[in-house]
PDB file of C-alpha atoms in Angstrom:
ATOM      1  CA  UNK A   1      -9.104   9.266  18.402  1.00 91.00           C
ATOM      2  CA  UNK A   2      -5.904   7.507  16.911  1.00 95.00           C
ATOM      3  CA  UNK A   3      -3.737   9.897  14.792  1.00 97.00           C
ATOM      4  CA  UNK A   4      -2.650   7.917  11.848  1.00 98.00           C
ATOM      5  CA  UNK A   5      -0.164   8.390   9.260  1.00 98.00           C
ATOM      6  CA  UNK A   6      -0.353   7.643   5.723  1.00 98.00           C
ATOM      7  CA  UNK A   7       3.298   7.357   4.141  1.00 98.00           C
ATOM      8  CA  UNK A   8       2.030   8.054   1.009  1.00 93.00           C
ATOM      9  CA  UNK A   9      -0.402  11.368  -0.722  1.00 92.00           C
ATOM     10  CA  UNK A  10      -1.687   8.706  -3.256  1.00 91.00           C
ATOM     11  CA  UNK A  11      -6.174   9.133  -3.157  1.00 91.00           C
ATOM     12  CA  UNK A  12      -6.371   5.349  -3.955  1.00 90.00           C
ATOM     13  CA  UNK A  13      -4.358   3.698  -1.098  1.00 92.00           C
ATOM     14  CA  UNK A  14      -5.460   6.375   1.488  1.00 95.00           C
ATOM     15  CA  UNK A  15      -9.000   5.315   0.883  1.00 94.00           C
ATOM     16  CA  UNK A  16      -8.082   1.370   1.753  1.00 95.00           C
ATOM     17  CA  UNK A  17      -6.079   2.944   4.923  1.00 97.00           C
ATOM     18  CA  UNK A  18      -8.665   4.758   5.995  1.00 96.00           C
ATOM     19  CA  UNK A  19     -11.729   2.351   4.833  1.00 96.00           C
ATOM     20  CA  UNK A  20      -9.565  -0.451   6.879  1.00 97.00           C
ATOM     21  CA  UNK A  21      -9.067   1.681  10.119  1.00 97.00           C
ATOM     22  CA  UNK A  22     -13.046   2.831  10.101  1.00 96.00           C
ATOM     23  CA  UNK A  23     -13.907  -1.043  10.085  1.00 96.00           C
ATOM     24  CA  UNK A  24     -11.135  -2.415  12.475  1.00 97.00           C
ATOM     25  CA  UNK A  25     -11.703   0.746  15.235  1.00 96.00           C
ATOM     26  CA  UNK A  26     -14.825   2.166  14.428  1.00 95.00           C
ATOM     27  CA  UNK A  27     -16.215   4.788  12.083  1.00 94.00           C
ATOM     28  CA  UNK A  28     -14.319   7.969  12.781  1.00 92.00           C
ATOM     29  CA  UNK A  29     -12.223   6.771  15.531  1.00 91.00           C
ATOM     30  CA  UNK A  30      -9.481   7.554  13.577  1.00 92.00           C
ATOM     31  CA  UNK A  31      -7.741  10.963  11.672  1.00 95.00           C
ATOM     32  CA  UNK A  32      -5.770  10.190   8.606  1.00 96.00           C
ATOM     33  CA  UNK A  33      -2.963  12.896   7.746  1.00 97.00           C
ATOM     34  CA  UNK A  34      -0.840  11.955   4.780  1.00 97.00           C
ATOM     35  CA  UNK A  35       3.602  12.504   4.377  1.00 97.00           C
ATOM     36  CA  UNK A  36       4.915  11.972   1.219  1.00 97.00           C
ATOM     37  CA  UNK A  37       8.564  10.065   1.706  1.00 97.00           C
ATOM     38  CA  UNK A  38      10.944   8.154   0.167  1.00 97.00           C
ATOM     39  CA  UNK A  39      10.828   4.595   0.049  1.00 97.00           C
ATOM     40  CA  UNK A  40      14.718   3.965  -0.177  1.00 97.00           C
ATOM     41  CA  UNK A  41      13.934   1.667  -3.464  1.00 97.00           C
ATOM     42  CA  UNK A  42      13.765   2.209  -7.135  1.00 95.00           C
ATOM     43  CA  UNK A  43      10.274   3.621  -7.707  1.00 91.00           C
ATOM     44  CA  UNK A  44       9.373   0.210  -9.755  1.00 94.00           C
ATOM     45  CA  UNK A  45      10.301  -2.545  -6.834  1.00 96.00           C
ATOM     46  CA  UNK A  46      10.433  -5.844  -8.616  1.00 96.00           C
ATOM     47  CA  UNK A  47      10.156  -9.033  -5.733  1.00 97.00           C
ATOM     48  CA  UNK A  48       8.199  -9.381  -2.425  1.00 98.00           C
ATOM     49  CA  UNK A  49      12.152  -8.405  -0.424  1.00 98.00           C
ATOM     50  CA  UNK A  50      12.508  -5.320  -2.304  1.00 98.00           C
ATOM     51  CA  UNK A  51       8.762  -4.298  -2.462  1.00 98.00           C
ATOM     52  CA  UNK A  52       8.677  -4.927   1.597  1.00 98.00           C
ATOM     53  CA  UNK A  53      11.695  -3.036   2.317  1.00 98.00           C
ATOM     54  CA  UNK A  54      10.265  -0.120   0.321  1.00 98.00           C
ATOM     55  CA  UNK A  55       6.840   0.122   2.696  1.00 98.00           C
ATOM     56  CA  UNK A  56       9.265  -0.745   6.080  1.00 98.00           C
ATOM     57  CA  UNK A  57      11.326   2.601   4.744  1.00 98.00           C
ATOM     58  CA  UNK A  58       8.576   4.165   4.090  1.00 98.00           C
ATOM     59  CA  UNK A  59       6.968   3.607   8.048  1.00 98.00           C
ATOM     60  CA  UNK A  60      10.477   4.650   8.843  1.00 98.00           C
ATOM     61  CA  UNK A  61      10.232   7.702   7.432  1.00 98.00           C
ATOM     62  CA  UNK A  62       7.005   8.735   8.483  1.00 98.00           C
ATOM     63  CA  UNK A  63       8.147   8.105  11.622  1.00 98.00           C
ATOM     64  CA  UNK A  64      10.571  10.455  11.640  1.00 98.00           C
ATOM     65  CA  UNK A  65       8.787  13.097   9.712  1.00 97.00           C
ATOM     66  CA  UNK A  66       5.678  13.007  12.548  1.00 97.00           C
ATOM     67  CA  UNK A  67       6.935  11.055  15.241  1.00 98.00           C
ATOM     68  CA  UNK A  68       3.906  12.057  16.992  1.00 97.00           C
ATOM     69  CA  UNK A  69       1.191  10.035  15.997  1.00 98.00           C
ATOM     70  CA  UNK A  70      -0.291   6.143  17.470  1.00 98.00           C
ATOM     71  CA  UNK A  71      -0.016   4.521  13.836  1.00 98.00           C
ATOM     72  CA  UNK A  72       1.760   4.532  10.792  1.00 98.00           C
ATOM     73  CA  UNK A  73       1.016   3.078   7.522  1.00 98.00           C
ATOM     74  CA  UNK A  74       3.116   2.407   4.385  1.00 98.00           C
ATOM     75  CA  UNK A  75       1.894   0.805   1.287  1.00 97.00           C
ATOM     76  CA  UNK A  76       4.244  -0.190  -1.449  1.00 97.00           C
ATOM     77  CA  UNK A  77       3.635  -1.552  -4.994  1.00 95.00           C
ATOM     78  CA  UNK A  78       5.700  -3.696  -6.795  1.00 96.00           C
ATOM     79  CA  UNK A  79       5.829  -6.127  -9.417  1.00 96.00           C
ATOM     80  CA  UNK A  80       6.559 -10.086  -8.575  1.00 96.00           C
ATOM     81  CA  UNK A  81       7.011 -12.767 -10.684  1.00 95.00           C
ATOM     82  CA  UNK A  82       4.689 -11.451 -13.674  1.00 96.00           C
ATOM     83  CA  UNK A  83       2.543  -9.900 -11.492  1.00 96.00           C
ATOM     84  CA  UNK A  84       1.532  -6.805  -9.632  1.00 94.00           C
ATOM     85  CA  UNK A  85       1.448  -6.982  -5.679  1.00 96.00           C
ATOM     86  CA  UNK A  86       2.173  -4.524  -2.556  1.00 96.00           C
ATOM     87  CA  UNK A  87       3.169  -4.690   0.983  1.00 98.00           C
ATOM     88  CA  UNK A  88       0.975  -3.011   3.519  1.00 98.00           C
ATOM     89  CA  UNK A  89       3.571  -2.546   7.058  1.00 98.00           C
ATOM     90  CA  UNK A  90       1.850  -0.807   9.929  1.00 98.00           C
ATOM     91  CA  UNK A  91       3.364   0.199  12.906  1.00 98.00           C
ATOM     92  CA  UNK A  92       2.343   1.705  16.383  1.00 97.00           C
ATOM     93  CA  UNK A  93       5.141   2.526  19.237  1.00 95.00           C
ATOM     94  CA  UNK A  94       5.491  -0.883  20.418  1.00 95.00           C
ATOM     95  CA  UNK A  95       4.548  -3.332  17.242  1.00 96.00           C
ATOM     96  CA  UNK A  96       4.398  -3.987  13.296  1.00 98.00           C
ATOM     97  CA  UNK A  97       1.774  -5.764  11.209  1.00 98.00           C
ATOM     98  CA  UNK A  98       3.100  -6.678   8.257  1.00 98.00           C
ATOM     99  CA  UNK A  99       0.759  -7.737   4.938  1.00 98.00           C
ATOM    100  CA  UNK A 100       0.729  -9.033   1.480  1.00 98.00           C
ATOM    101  CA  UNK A 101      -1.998  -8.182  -0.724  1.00 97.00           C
ATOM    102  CA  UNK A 102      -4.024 -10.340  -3.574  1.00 96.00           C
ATOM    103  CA  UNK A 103      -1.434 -10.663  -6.848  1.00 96.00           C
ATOM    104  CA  UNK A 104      -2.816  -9.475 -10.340  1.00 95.00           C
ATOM    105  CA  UNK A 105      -0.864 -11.529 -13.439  1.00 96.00           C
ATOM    106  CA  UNK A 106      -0.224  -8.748 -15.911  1.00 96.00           C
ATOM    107  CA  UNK A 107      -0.063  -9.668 -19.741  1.00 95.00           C
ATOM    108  CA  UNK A 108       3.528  -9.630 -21.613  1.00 96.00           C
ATOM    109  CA  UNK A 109       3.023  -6.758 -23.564  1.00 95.00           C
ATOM    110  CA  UNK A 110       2.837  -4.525 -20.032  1.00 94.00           C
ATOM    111  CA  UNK A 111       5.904  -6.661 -18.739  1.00 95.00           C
ATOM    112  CA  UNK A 112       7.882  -6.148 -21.360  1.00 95.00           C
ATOM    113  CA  UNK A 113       8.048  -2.317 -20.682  1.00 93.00           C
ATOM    114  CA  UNK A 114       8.386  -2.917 -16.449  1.00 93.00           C
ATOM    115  CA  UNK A 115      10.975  -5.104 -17.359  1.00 93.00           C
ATOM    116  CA  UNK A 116      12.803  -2.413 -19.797  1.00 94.00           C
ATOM    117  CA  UNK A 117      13.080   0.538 -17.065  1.00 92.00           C
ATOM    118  CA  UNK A 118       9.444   2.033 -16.813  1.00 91.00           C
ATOM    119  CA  UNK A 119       7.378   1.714 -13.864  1.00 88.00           C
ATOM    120  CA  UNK A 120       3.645   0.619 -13.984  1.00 89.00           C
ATOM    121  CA  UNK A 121       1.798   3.583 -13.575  1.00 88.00           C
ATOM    122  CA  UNK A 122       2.883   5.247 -16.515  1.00 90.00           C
ATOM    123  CA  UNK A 123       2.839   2.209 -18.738  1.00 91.00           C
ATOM    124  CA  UNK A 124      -0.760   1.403 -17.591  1.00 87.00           C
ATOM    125  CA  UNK A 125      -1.761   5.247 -18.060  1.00 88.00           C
ATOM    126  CA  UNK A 126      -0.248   4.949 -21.716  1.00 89.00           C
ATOM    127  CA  UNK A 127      -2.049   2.000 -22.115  1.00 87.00           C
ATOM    128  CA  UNK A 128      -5.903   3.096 -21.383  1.00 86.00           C
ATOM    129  CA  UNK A 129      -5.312   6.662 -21.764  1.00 88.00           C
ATOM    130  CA  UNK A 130      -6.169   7.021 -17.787  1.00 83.00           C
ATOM    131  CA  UNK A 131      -3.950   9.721 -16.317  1.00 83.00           C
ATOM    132  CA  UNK A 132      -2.213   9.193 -13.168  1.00 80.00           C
ATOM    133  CA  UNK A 133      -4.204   5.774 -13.214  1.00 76.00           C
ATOM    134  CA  UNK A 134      -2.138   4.796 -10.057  1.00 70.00           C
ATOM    135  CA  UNK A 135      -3.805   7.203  -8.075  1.00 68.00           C
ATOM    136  CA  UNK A 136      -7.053   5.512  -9.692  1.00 72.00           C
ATOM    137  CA  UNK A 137      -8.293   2.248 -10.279  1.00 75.00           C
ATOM    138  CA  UNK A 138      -4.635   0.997 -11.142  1.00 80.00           C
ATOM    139  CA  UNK A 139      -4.013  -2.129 -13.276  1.00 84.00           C
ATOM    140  CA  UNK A 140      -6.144  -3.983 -10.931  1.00 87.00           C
ATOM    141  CA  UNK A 141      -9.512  -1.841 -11.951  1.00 89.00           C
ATOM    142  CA  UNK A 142      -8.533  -2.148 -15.627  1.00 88.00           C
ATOM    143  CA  UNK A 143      -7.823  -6.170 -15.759  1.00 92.00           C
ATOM    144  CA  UNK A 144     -10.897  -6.640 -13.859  1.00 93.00           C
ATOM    145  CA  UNK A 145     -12.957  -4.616 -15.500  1.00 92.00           C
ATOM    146  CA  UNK A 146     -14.035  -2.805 -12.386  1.00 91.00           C
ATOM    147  CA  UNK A 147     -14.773  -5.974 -10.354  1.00 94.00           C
ATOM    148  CA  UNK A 148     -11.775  -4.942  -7.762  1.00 93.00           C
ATOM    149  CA  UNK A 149      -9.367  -1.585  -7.406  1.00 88.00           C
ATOM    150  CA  UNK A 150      -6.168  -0.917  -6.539  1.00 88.00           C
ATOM    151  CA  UNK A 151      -7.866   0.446  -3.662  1.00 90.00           C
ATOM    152  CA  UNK A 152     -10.346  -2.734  -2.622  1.00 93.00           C
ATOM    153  CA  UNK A 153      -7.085  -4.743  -3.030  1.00 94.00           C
ATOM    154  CA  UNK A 154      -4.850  -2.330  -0.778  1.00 95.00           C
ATOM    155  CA  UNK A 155      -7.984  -2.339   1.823  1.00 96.00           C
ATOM    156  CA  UNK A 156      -7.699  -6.364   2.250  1.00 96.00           C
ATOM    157  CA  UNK A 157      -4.260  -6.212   3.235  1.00 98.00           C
ATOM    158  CA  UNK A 158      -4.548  -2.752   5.282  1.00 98.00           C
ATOM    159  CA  UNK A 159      -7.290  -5.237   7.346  1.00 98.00           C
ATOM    160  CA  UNK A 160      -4.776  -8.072   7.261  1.00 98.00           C
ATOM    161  CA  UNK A 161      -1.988  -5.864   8.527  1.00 98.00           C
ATOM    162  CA  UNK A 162      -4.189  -3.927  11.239  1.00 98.00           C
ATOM    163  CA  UNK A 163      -4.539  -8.000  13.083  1.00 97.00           C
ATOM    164  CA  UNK A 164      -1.889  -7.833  15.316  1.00 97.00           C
ATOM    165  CA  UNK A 165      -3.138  -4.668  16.833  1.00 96.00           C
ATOM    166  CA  UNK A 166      -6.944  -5.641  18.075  1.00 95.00           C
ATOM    167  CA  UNK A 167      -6.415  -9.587  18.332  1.00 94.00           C
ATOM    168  CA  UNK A 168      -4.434 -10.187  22.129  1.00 93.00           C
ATOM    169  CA  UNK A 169      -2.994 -13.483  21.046  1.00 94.00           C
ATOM    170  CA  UNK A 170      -0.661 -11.130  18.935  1.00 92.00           C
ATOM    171  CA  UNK A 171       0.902  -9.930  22.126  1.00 84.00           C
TER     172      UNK A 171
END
């Protein structure tokens, strides 16, 4: 059984971590145990640099806070030319997959308060009256009216990532 670890205690992208691993290795092949650790950037990244180096920091740090496991798995949101993105980095002991996930345009009115200092999650919780909607549905779920989830979007890009770890012509 793989021991993987989730740099993050956030419901929504530990379901796409876990959803991707069952898929890529099997159902149950793998245990998920969650660290919560800083990502070494402002907790609303803005561009893909910044948003990447917050999920490498994060793999970093999960790393050193249980060094013992096979994988680890960071997920970072951030915002990107008017939209909302993240990074997905995994790592084992001997390799990193590194992902992008699907973008979601977010209207002005949201923007406007990124752009002045808050971070998404609590403009988007203001906004629909969700609490803690980042550990929900997220923007995503709301501008798509359910369609996709922060979660469904995170789980693309987990699968994306996971590539260089099952497919040889990686190595």
């Amino acid at each position: 059984m793989h021991q993987v670890v989730s740099a993050t205690t956030n419901p929504a992208k530990i379901q796409a971590i876990l959803r991707a691993f069952d898929e890529i290795f099997g159902e149950g092949s793998c245990h998920i145990a969650s660290v919560s650790v800083e990502s070494g950037v402002p907790e609303q990244p803005f561009g893909s640099e910044e948003t990447r180096a917050g999920a490498r920091n994060r793999v970093a740090n999960a790393r050193l806070a249980r060094p013992d496991a096979d994988f680890w798995v960071a997920i970072e949101a951030g915002i990107d030319e008017g939209a909302t993105f993240s990074w997905v980095v995994i790592e084992s002991r001997d390799q990193r997959g590194e992902a992008r996930s699907a973008t979601l345009p977010l209207p002005e009115v949201i923007l406007d308060k990124v752009r002045a200092g808050e971070a998404l999650g609590p403009v988007m919780s203001h906004y629909t009256g969700i609490d803690e909607i980042g550990r929900k549905e997220g923007a995503i779920g709301v501008f798509t009216a359910g369609a996709l989830t922060r979660s469904s979007v995170y789980h693309q890009a987990v699968i994306l990532a996971l590539s260089p770890f099952h497919n040889a012509i990686y190595r």
